[in-house]
């Protein structure tokens, strides 16, 4: 069995007849069962938009730290604005002790929100407002366009997911009305000192939501995915191809038919120097925060009872976000 990520082309998919969509959906189904990850090409997100987003992200991370800290992420709610070094330790979200991840980031979320659905009982602030840096000048417009492109690609993928799961093609549409998806620009700088024992660019974790669309630069110290046999393989990609993986909510929905798989970002070899500077654009697609996530109707039956207790989408994510910040709380105490 090959253990590399499969590449699936979405060329012409939007206007394709159902039979053709079914064939692509079957390939996606196979990859999500096997690895929980695949690569998409011909996805119709313009290469120029990807390049421009990388360019404004790079210019933002190049700003002086004090300027970035002016829009530092608030302590509670969905992370928005600047995520400084040391804020997040992804290994904690799977219950393992670790030093913080070696990265900084910028997070933003929905562009308009129906406030009537925006606050979930018992959760602090779910649809946290966006904050934007003053510089670079084209940052807000470019990042906004990229976010819109991710919303569009998500719709195409969710249709294929529904077909792959023998559901009506539009099954997920209303479930993603007032979605709370986060776009995160992530910067992994070249190391300026050896990592602490157990410290990675991003510790091993699973993603929390429905699916993730990742554009990661192919640099030393990149994304690694765990195989069913427990090895780590490098998820190497061409410049404008996306890595798609599902998160915990999709695994719960599918009753574990699809795998929300462990992945991490490795440290570069020290001799890689400046060449190991890496950016990634991670779009974490989440459904409506108030939605109860429970086994899909086509994923249980006699001999296959639902394996997970229902959980509200926003609640699961918030629990994970709080775990990821545990190091910060310990340091503050
Ligand atoms: O930067 C990457 O390649 C992956 C990052 C990631 O997995 C995450 O932030 O959840
Ligand atoms: Fe991840």
Coordinates of C-alpha atoms in Angstrom, one line a residue, residues 32-328:
X32 CA -10.3 10.0 4.0
X33 CA -10.8 6.4 5.3
X34 CA -7.1 5.6 4.7
X35 CA -5.2 8.7 5.8
X36 CA -7.7 11.5 6.4
X37 CA -5.6 13.6 4.0
X38 CA -5.3 14.2 0.3
X39 CA -4.0 16.9 -2.1
X40 CA -6.3 18.8 -4.5
X41 CA -5.1 20.4 -7.8
X42 CA -7.1 22.2 -10.4
X43 CA -9.2 23.7 -7.6
X44 CA -9.8 27.0 -9.4
X45 CA -8.4 29.3 -6.7
X46 CA -6.2 31.6 -8.8
X47 CA -2.5 31.1 -8.3
X48 CA -2.0 34.9 -8.2
X49 CA -4.3 35.2 -5.2
X50 CA -2.3 32.5 -3.4
X51 CA 0.9 34.3 -4.2
X52 CA -0.4 37.7 -3.2
X53 CA -1.7 36.3 0.1
X54 CA 1.7 34.8 0.9
X55 CA 3.3 38.2 0.0
X56 CA 1.2 40.3 2.3
X57 CA 1.5 37.7 5.1
X58 CA 5.3 37.8 4.7
X59 CA 5.3 41.6 4.9
X60 CA 3.1 41.5 8.0
X61 CA 5.4 39.0 9.8
X62 CA 8.4 41.2 8.9
X63 CA 6.9 44.1 10.9
X64 CA 8.5 45.0 14.2
X65 CA 7.2 42.8 17.0
X66 CA 5.8 45.8 19.0
X67 CA 3.6 46.7 16.0
X68 CA 2.3 43.2 15.6
X69 CA 1.6 43.1 19.3
X70 CA -0.8 46.0 19.0
X71 CA -3.3 43.6 17.4
X72 CA -2.5 40.7 19.7
X73 CA -5.2 38.0 20.0
X74 CA -7.6 38.5 22.9
X75 CA -7.4 35.9 25.7
X76 CA -10.8 34.4 25.0
X77 CA -12.9 33.5 22.0
X78 CA -11.8 32.4 18.6
X79 CA -8.2 33.6 18.0
X80 CA -8.2 36.8 15.9
X81 CA -5.3 39.1 15.2
X82 CA -1.7 38.4 16.0
X83 CA -0.8 35.1 17.6
X84 CA 2.6 35.7 19.2
X85 CA 5.3 33.1 19.8
X86 CA 4.6 30.9 22.8
X87 CA 0.8 31.3 22.6
X88 CA 0.0 27.9 21.3
X89 CA 1.1 24.4 22.1
X90 CA -0.8 22.0 19.8
X91 CA 0.6 18.9 21.5
X92 CA -1.5 19.9 24.6
X93 CA -4.7 19.4 22.6
X94 CA -4.0 15.6 22.6
X95 CA -3.0 15.6 26.3
X96 CA 0.8 15.6 25.9
X97 CA 3.2 17.9 27.7
X98 CA 5.4 20.0 25.4
X99 CA 7.2 23.3 25.1
X100 CA 5.3 25.8 22.9
X101 CA 5.2 25.6 19.1
X102 CA 7.9 27.5 17.2
X103 CA 5.6 29.8 15.2
X104 CA 3.7 33.1 15.1
X105 CA 0.4 33.7 13.2
X106 CA -2.5 35.9 12.3
X107 CA -6.1 34.8 12.6
X108 CA -9.3 36.1 11.1
X109 CA -12.9 34.8 10.7
X110 CA -16.3 35.4 9.1
X111 CA -16.7 38.6 7.3
X112 CA -20.3 39.1 8.2
X113 CA -22.2 37.3 11.0
X114 CA -25.9 36.9 11.7
X115 CA -25.7 38.2 15.3
X116 CA -28.9 36.4 16.2
X117 CA -27.2 33.1 15.9
X118 CA -23.8 34.4 17.0
X119 CA -23.7 33.7 20.7
X120 CA -24.1 30.3 22.1
X121 CA -25.3 29.7 25.6
X122 CA -22.5 28.9 28.0
X123 CA -19.7 30.0 25.6
X124 CA -17.9 33.3 26.0
X125 CA -17.6 34.8 22.6
X126 CA -17.9 32.5 19.7
X127 CA -17.9 34.8 16.7
X128 CA -15.1 37.1 17.8
X129 CA -14.8 40.3 15.7
X130 CA -11.8 40.6 13.3
X131 CA -8.9 42.9 13.9
X132 CA -6.6 44.1 11.2
X133 CA -3.1 45.6 11.1
X134 CA -2.6 49.0 9.6
X135 CA 0.3 47.7 7.5
X136 CA 1.0 46.3 4.9
X137 CA -1.6 48.4 3.0
X138 CA -3.0 45.6 0.8
X139 CA -3.3 43.1 3.7
X140 CA -6.9 43.4 4.6
X141 CA -8.2 43.3 1.0
X142 CA -6.0 40.4 -0.1
X143 CA -6.7 38.3 3.0
X144 CA -10.4 39.0 2.6
X145 CA -10.4 37.8 -1.0
X146 CA -8.5 34.7 0.0
X147 CA -11.0 33.9 2.7
X148 CA -13.8 34.3 0.2
X149 CA -12.0 31.9 -2.2
X150 CA -11.8 29.4 0.7
X151 CA -15.5 29.7 1.4
X152 CA -16.1 28.9 -2.3
X153 CA -13.7 25.9 -2.4
X154 CA -15.3 24.6 0.8
X155 CA -18.7 24.5 -0.9
X156 CA -17.3 22.4 -3.7
X157 CA -15.6 20.0 -1.3
X158 CA -18.6 19.7 1.0
X159 CA -20.8 18.7 -2.0
X160 CA -18.3 15.9 -2.8
X161 CA -18.1 14.9 0.8
X162 CA -21.9 14.6 1.0
X163 CA -22.0 12.5 -2.2
X164 CA -19.2 10.3 -0.9
X165 CA -21.3 9.7 2.2
X166 CA -24.5 8.9 0.2
X167 CA -26.2 12.0 1.4
X168 CA -28.1 14.6 -0.7
X169 CA -25.4 16.8 -2.5
X170 CA -26.7 19.9 -0.6
X171 CA -26.8 18.2 2.8
X172 CA -24.1 20.4 4.4
X173 CA -25.2 23.7 2.9
X174 CA -27.5 24.8 5.7
X175 CA -25.2 23.3 8.3
X176 CA -22.5 25.8 7.2
X177 CA -24.8 28.8 7.2
X178 CA -23.2 31.3 9.6
X179 CA -20.1 29.1 9.7
X180 CA -17.3 30.1 12.0
X181 CA -14.3 29.2 9.9
X182 CA -10.9 30.6 10.7
X183 CA -8.2 31.6 8.3
X184 CA -4.8 31.5 9.9
X185 CA -1.6 32.7 8.3
X186 CA 1.3 31.0 10.0
X187 CA 5.0 31.8 10.0
X188 CA 7.7 29.4 11.0
X189 CA 10.9 31.4 11.2
X190 CA 14.4 29.9 10.6
X191 CA 15.5 28.7 14.1
X192 CA 17.7 31.0 16.0
X193 CA 18.6 28.4 18.6
X194 CA 18.2 24.6 19.0
X195 CA 14.7 23.5 19.9
X196 CA 14.0 22.4 23.5
X197 CA 13.5 18.7 23.9
X198 CA 10.1 17.7 22.4
X199 CA 9.6 21.2 20.8
X200 CA 8.4 21.3 17.2
X201 CA 7.3 24.0 14.8
X202 CA 3.8 22.5 15.5
X203 CA 3.3 19.6 17.8
X204 CA 1.3 16.5 16.8
X205 CA -2.5 17.1 16.8
X206 CA -5.7 16.6 15.0
X207 CA -7.7 19.5 13.7
X208 CA -10.8 20.4 15.5
X209 CA -13.4 21.3 12.9
X210 CA -15.0 19.9 9.7
X211 CA -12.1 20.2 7.3
X212 CA -8.9 22.1 6.7
X213 CA -7.6 23.6 3.5
X214 CA -3.8 24.1 3.8
X215 CA -1.4 25.9 1.5
X216 CA 2.0 25.2 3.0
X217 CA 5.3 26.2 1.4
X218 CA 7.5 23.3 0.6
X219 CA 10.5 24.1 2.8
X220 CA 12.8 22.1 5.1
X221 CA 10.8 21.6 8.3
X222 CA 7.3 21.0 6.8
X223 CA 4.1 19.1 7.4
X224 CA 4.2 15.5 8.4
X225 CA 1.2 13.1 8.5
X226 CA 1.0 9.9 10.6
X227 CA 0.3 6.7 8.7
X228 CA -1.9 3.9 9.9
X229 CA 1.3 2.0 10.8
X230 CA 2.5 4.8 13.0
X231 CA 5.2 6.3 10.8
X232 CA 5.4 10.0 9.9
X233 CA 5.5 10.8 6.2
X234 CA 6.3 14.2 4.7
X235 CA 3.3 15.9 2.9
X236 CA 5.2 17.6 0.1
X237 CA 3.3 19.6 -2.4
X238 CA 3.7 21.7 -5.5
X239 CA 3.4 25.5 -5.0
X240 CA -0.3 26.0 -5.7
X241 CA -1.8 22.6 -4.6
X242 CA -3.8 22.4 -1.4
X243 CA -3.6 19.8 1.3
X244 CA -7.1 18.8 2.5
X245 CA -7.7 17.0 5.8
X246 CA -10.7 16.5 7.9
X247 CA -11.0 17.5 11.6
X248 CA -12.6 15.9 14.6
X249 CA -16.2 17.0 13.8
X250 CA -16.2 15.3 10.4
X251 CA -14.9 12.2 12.0
X252 CA -17.7 12.2 14.6
X253 CA -20.2 12.9 11.8
X254 CA -18.9 9.9 9.8
X255 CA -18.9 7.7 12.9
X256 CA -15.1 7.1 12.5
X257 CA -15.4 6.0 8.9
X258 CA -13.2 9.0 8.0
X259 CA -10.1 9.7 10.0
X260 CA -9.2 13.0 11.7
X261 CA -5.6 12.2 11.6
X262 CA -2.5 13.2 13.6
X263 CA -0.1 15.6 11.9
X264 CA 2.7 17.9 12.9
X265 CA 5.2 20.4 11.5
X266 CA 8.8 19.2 11.9
X267 CA 11.9 21.2 12.7
X268 CA 14.3 22.0 9.9
X269 CA 17.8 20.7 10.0
X270 CA 20.0 23.5 11.4
X271 CA 22.1 23.8 8.3
X272 CA 19.0 24.8 6.2
X273 CA 19.3 28.3 7.6
X274 CA 17.2 31.0 6.0
X275 CA 15.9 28.5 3.4
X276 CA 13.8 26.9 6.2
X277 CA 11.7 30.0 6.7
X278 CA 8.2 28.7 5.9
X279 CA 4.7 30.2 5.6
X280 CA 1.4 28.4 5.5
X281 CA -2.2 29.5 5.0
X282 CA -4.5 27.3 7.0
X283 CA -8.3 27.6 6.5
X284 CA -10.1 25.8 9.2
X285 CA -13.6 25.2 8.0
X286 CA -16.1 25.0 10.9
X287 CA -19.9 24.6 10.7
X288 CA -22.3 26.8 12.5
X289 CA -21.1 26.9 16.1
X290 CA -24.5 26.1 17.5
X291 CA -24.9 22.9 15.4
X292 CA -25.2 19.6 17.3
X293 CA -22.7 17.2 15.7
X294 CA -23.9 13.7 15.8
X295 CA -23.6 10.6 13.6
X296 CA -24.9 11.1 10.1
X297 CA -28.0 9.1 9.0
X298 CA -26.0 7.1 6.5
X299 CA -23.2 6.2 8.9
X300 CA -24.9 4.0 11.5
X301 CA -27.2 1.0 11.4
X302 CA -27.5 -2.5 12.8
X303 CA -24.1 -3.6 14.2
X304 CA -22.7 -0.1 13.7
X305 CA -24.2 2.1 16.5
X306 CA -23.1 5.8 16.9
X307 CA -19.7 5.8 18.7
X308 CA -19.6 9.4 19.9
X309 CA -21.9 11.5 22.1
X310 CA -23.3 14.5 20.3
X311 CA -21.5 17.7 20.8
X312 CA -22.0 21.3 19.7
X313 CA -19.5 22.4 17.1
X314 CA -18.4 25.6 18.9
X315 CA -18.1 23.8 22.2
X316 CA -15.6 21.2 20.9
X317 CA -13.5 23.9 19.3
X318 CA -13.4 26.0 22.4
X319 CA -12.4 23.1 24.6
X320 CA -9.5 22.4 22.2
X321 CA -8.4 26.1 22.0
X322 CA -8.3 26.3 25.8
X323 CA -6.2 23.2 25.9
X324 CA -3.8 24.6 23.3
X325 CA -3.2 27.6 25.6
X326 CA -2.5 25.6 28.7
X327 CA 1.2 26.5 28.7
X328 CA 0.4 30.2 28.7

